mmCIF file with all atom_site columns, C-alpha atoms in Angstrom:
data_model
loop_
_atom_site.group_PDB
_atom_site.id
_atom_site.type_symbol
_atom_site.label_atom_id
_atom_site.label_alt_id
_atom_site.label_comp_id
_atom_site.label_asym_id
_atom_site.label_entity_id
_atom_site.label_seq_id
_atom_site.pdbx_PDB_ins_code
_atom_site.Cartn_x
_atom_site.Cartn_y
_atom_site.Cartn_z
_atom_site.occupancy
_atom_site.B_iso_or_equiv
_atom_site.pdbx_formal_charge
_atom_site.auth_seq_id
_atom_site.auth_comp_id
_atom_site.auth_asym_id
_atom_site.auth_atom_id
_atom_site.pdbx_PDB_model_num
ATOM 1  C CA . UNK A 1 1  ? 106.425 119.298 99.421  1.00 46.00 ? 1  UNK A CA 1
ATOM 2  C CA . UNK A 1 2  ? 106.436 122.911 99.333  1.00 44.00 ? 2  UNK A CA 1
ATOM 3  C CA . UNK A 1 3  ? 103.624 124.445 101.794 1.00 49.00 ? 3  UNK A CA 1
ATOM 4  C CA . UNK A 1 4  ? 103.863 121.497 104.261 1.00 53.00 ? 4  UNK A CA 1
ATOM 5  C CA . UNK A 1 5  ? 104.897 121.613 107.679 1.00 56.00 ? 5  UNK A CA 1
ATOM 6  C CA . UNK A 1 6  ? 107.475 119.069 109.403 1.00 57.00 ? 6  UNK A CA 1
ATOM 7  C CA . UNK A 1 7  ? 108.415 118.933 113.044 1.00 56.00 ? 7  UNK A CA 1
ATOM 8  C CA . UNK A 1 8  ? 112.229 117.851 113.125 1.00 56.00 ? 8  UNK A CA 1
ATOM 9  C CA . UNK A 1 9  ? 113.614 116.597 116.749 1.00 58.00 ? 9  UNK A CA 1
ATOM 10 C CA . UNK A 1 10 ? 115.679 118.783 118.459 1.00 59.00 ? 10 UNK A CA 1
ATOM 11 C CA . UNK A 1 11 ? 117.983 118.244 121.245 1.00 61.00 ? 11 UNK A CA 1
ATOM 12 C CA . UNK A 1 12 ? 116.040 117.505 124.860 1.00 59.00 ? 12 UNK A CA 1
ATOM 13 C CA . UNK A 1 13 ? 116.853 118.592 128.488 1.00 73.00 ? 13 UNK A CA 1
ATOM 14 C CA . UNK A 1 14 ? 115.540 115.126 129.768 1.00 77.00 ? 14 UNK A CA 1
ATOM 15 C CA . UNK A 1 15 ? 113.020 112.164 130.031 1.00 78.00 ? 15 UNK A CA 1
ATOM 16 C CA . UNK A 1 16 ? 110.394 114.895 130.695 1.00 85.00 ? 16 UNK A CA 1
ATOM 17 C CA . UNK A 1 17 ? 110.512 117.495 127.698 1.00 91.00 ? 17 UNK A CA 1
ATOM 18 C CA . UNK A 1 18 ? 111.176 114.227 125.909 1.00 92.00 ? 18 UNK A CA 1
ATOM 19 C CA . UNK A 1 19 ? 108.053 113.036 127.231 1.00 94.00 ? 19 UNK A CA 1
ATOM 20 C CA . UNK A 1 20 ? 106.298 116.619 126.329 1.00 93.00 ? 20 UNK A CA 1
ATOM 21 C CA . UNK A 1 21 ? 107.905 116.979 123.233 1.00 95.00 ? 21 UNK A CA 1
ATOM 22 C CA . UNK A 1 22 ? 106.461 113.114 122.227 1.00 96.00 ? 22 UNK A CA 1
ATOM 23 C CA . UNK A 1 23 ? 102.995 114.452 123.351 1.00 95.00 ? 23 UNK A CA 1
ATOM 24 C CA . UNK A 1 24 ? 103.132 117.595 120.493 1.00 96.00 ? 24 UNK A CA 1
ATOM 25 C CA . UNK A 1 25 ? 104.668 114.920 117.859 1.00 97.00 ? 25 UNK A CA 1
ATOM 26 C CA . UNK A 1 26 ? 102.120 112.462 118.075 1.00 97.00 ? 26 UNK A CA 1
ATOM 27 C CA . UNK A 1 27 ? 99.062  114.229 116.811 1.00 97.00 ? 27 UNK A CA 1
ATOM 28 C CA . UNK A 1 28 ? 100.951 115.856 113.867 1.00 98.00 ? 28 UNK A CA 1
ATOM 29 C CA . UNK A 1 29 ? 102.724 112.141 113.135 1.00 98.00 ? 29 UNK A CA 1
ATOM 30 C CA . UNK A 1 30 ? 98.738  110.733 113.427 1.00 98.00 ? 30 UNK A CA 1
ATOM 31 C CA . UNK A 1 31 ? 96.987  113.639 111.633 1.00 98.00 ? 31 UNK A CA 1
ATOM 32 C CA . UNK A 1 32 ? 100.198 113.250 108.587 1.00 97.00 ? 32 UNK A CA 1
ATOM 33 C CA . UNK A 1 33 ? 100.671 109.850 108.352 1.00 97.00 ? 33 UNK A CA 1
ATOM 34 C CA . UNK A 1 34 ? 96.441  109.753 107.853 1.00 97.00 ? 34 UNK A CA 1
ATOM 35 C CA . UNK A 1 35 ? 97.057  112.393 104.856 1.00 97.00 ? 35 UNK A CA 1
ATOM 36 C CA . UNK A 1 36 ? 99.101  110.223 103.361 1.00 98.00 ? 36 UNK A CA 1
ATOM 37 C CA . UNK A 1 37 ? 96.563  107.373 103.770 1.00 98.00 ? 37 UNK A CA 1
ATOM 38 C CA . UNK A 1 38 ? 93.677  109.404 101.797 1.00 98.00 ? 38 UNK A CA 1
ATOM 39 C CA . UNK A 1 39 ? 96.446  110.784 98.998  1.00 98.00 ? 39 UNK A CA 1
ATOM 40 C CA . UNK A 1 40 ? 97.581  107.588 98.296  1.00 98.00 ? 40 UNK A CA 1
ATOM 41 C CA . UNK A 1 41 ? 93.753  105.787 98.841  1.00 98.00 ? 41 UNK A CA 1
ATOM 42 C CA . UNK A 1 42 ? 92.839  108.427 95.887  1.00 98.00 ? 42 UNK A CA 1
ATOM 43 C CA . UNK A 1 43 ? 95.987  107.252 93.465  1.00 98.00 ? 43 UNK A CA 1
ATOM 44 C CA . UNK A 1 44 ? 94.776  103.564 93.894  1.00 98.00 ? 44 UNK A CA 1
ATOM 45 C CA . UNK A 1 45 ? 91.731  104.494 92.606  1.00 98.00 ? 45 UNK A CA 1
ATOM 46 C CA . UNK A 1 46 ? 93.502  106.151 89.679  1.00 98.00 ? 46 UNK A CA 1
ATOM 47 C CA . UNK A 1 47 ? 95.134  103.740 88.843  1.00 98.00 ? 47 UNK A CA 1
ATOM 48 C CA . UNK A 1 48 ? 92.362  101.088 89.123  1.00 98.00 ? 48 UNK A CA 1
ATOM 49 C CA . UNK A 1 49 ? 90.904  103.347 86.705  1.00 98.00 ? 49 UNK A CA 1
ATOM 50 C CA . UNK A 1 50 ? 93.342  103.095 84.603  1.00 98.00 ? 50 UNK A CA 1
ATOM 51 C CA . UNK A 1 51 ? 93.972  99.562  84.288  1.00 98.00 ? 51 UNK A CA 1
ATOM 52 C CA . UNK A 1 52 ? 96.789  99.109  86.589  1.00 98.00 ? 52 UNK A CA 1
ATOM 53 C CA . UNK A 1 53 ? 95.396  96.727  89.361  1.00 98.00 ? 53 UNK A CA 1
ATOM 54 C CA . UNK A 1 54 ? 99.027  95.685  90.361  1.00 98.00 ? 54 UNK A CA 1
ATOM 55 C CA . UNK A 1 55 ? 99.901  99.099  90.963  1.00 98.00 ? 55 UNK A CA 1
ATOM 56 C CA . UNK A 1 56 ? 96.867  99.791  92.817  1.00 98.00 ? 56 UNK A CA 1
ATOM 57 C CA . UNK A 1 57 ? 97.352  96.914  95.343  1.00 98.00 ? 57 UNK A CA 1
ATOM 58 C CA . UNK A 1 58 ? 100.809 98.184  96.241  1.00 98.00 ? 58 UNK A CA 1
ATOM 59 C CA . UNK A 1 59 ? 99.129  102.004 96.833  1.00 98.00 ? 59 UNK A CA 1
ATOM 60 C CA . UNK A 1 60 ? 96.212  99.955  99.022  1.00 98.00 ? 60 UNK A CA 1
ATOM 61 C CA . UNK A 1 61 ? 98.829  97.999  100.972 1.00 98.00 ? 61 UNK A CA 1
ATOM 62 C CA . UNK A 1 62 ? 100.261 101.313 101.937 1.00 98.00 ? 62 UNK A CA 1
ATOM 63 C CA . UNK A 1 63 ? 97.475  102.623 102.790 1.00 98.00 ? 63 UNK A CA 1
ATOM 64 C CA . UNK A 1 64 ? 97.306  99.493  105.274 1.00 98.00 ? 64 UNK A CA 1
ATOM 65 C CA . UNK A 1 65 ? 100.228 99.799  106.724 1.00 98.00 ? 65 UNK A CA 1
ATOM 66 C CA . UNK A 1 66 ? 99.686  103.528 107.094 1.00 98.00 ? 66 UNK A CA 1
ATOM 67 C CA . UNK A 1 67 ? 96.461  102.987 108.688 1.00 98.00 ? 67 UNK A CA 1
ATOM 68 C CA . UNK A 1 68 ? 98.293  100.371 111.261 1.00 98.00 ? 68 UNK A CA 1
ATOM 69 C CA . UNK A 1 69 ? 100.843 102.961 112.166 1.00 98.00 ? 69 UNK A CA 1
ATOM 70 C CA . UNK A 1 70 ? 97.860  105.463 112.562 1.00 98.00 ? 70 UNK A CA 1
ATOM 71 C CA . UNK A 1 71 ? 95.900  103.323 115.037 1.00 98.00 ? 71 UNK A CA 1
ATOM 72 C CA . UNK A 1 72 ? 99.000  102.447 116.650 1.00 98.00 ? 72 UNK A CA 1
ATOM 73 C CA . UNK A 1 73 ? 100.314 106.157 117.517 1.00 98.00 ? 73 UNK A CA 1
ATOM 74 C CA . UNK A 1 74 ? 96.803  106.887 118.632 1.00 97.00 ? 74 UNK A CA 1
ATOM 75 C CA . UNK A 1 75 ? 97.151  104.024 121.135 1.00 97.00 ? 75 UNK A CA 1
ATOM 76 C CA . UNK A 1 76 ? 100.348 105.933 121.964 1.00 97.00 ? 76 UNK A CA 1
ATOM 77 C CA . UNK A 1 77 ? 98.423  109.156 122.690 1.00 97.00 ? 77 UNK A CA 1
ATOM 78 C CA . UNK A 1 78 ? 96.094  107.852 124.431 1.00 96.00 ? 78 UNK A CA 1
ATOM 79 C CA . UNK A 1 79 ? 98.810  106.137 126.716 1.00 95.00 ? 79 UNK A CA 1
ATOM 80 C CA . UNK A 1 80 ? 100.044 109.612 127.141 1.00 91.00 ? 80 UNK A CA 1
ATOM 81 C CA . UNK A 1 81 ? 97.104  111.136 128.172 1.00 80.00 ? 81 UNK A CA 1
ATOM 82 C CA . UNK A 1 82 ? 96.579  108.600 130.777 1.00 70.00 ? 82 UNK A CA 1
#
């Protein structure tokens, strides 16, 4: 994963640079987490191609369960800017 950037938690002061801190985590977590989505959206199709349906389901139900997270940290945000 060289190239890619990761915010790691560090220690807080309290509820409200945890609260702060939350609010600059959630758009990287939604904008990553919807990378992965299209990455692995593309490899299904590869290996459709290819012949290897099972394979392919497995990529697509990731993809679902990515997209779920997705939608549900963006309810998050939006509860944050509230």
């Amino acid at each position: 994963m060289s190239g890619e950037h990761h915010v790691h938690e560090h220690a807080s002061k309290g509820p409200s640079d945890d609260l702060t801190r939350l609010a600059l985590l959630l758009p990287h977590w939604i904008e990553h987490n919807a990378e992965h989505a299209d990455e692995f959206r593309r490899w299904a199709e590869r290996a459709r191609d290819a012949g290897r349906d099972h394979i392919a389901y497995h990529l697509e139900m990731a993809v679902q369960a990515l997209t779920e997270a997705v939608q549900a940290l963006q309810g998050a945000q939006a509860h944050m800017e509230g």
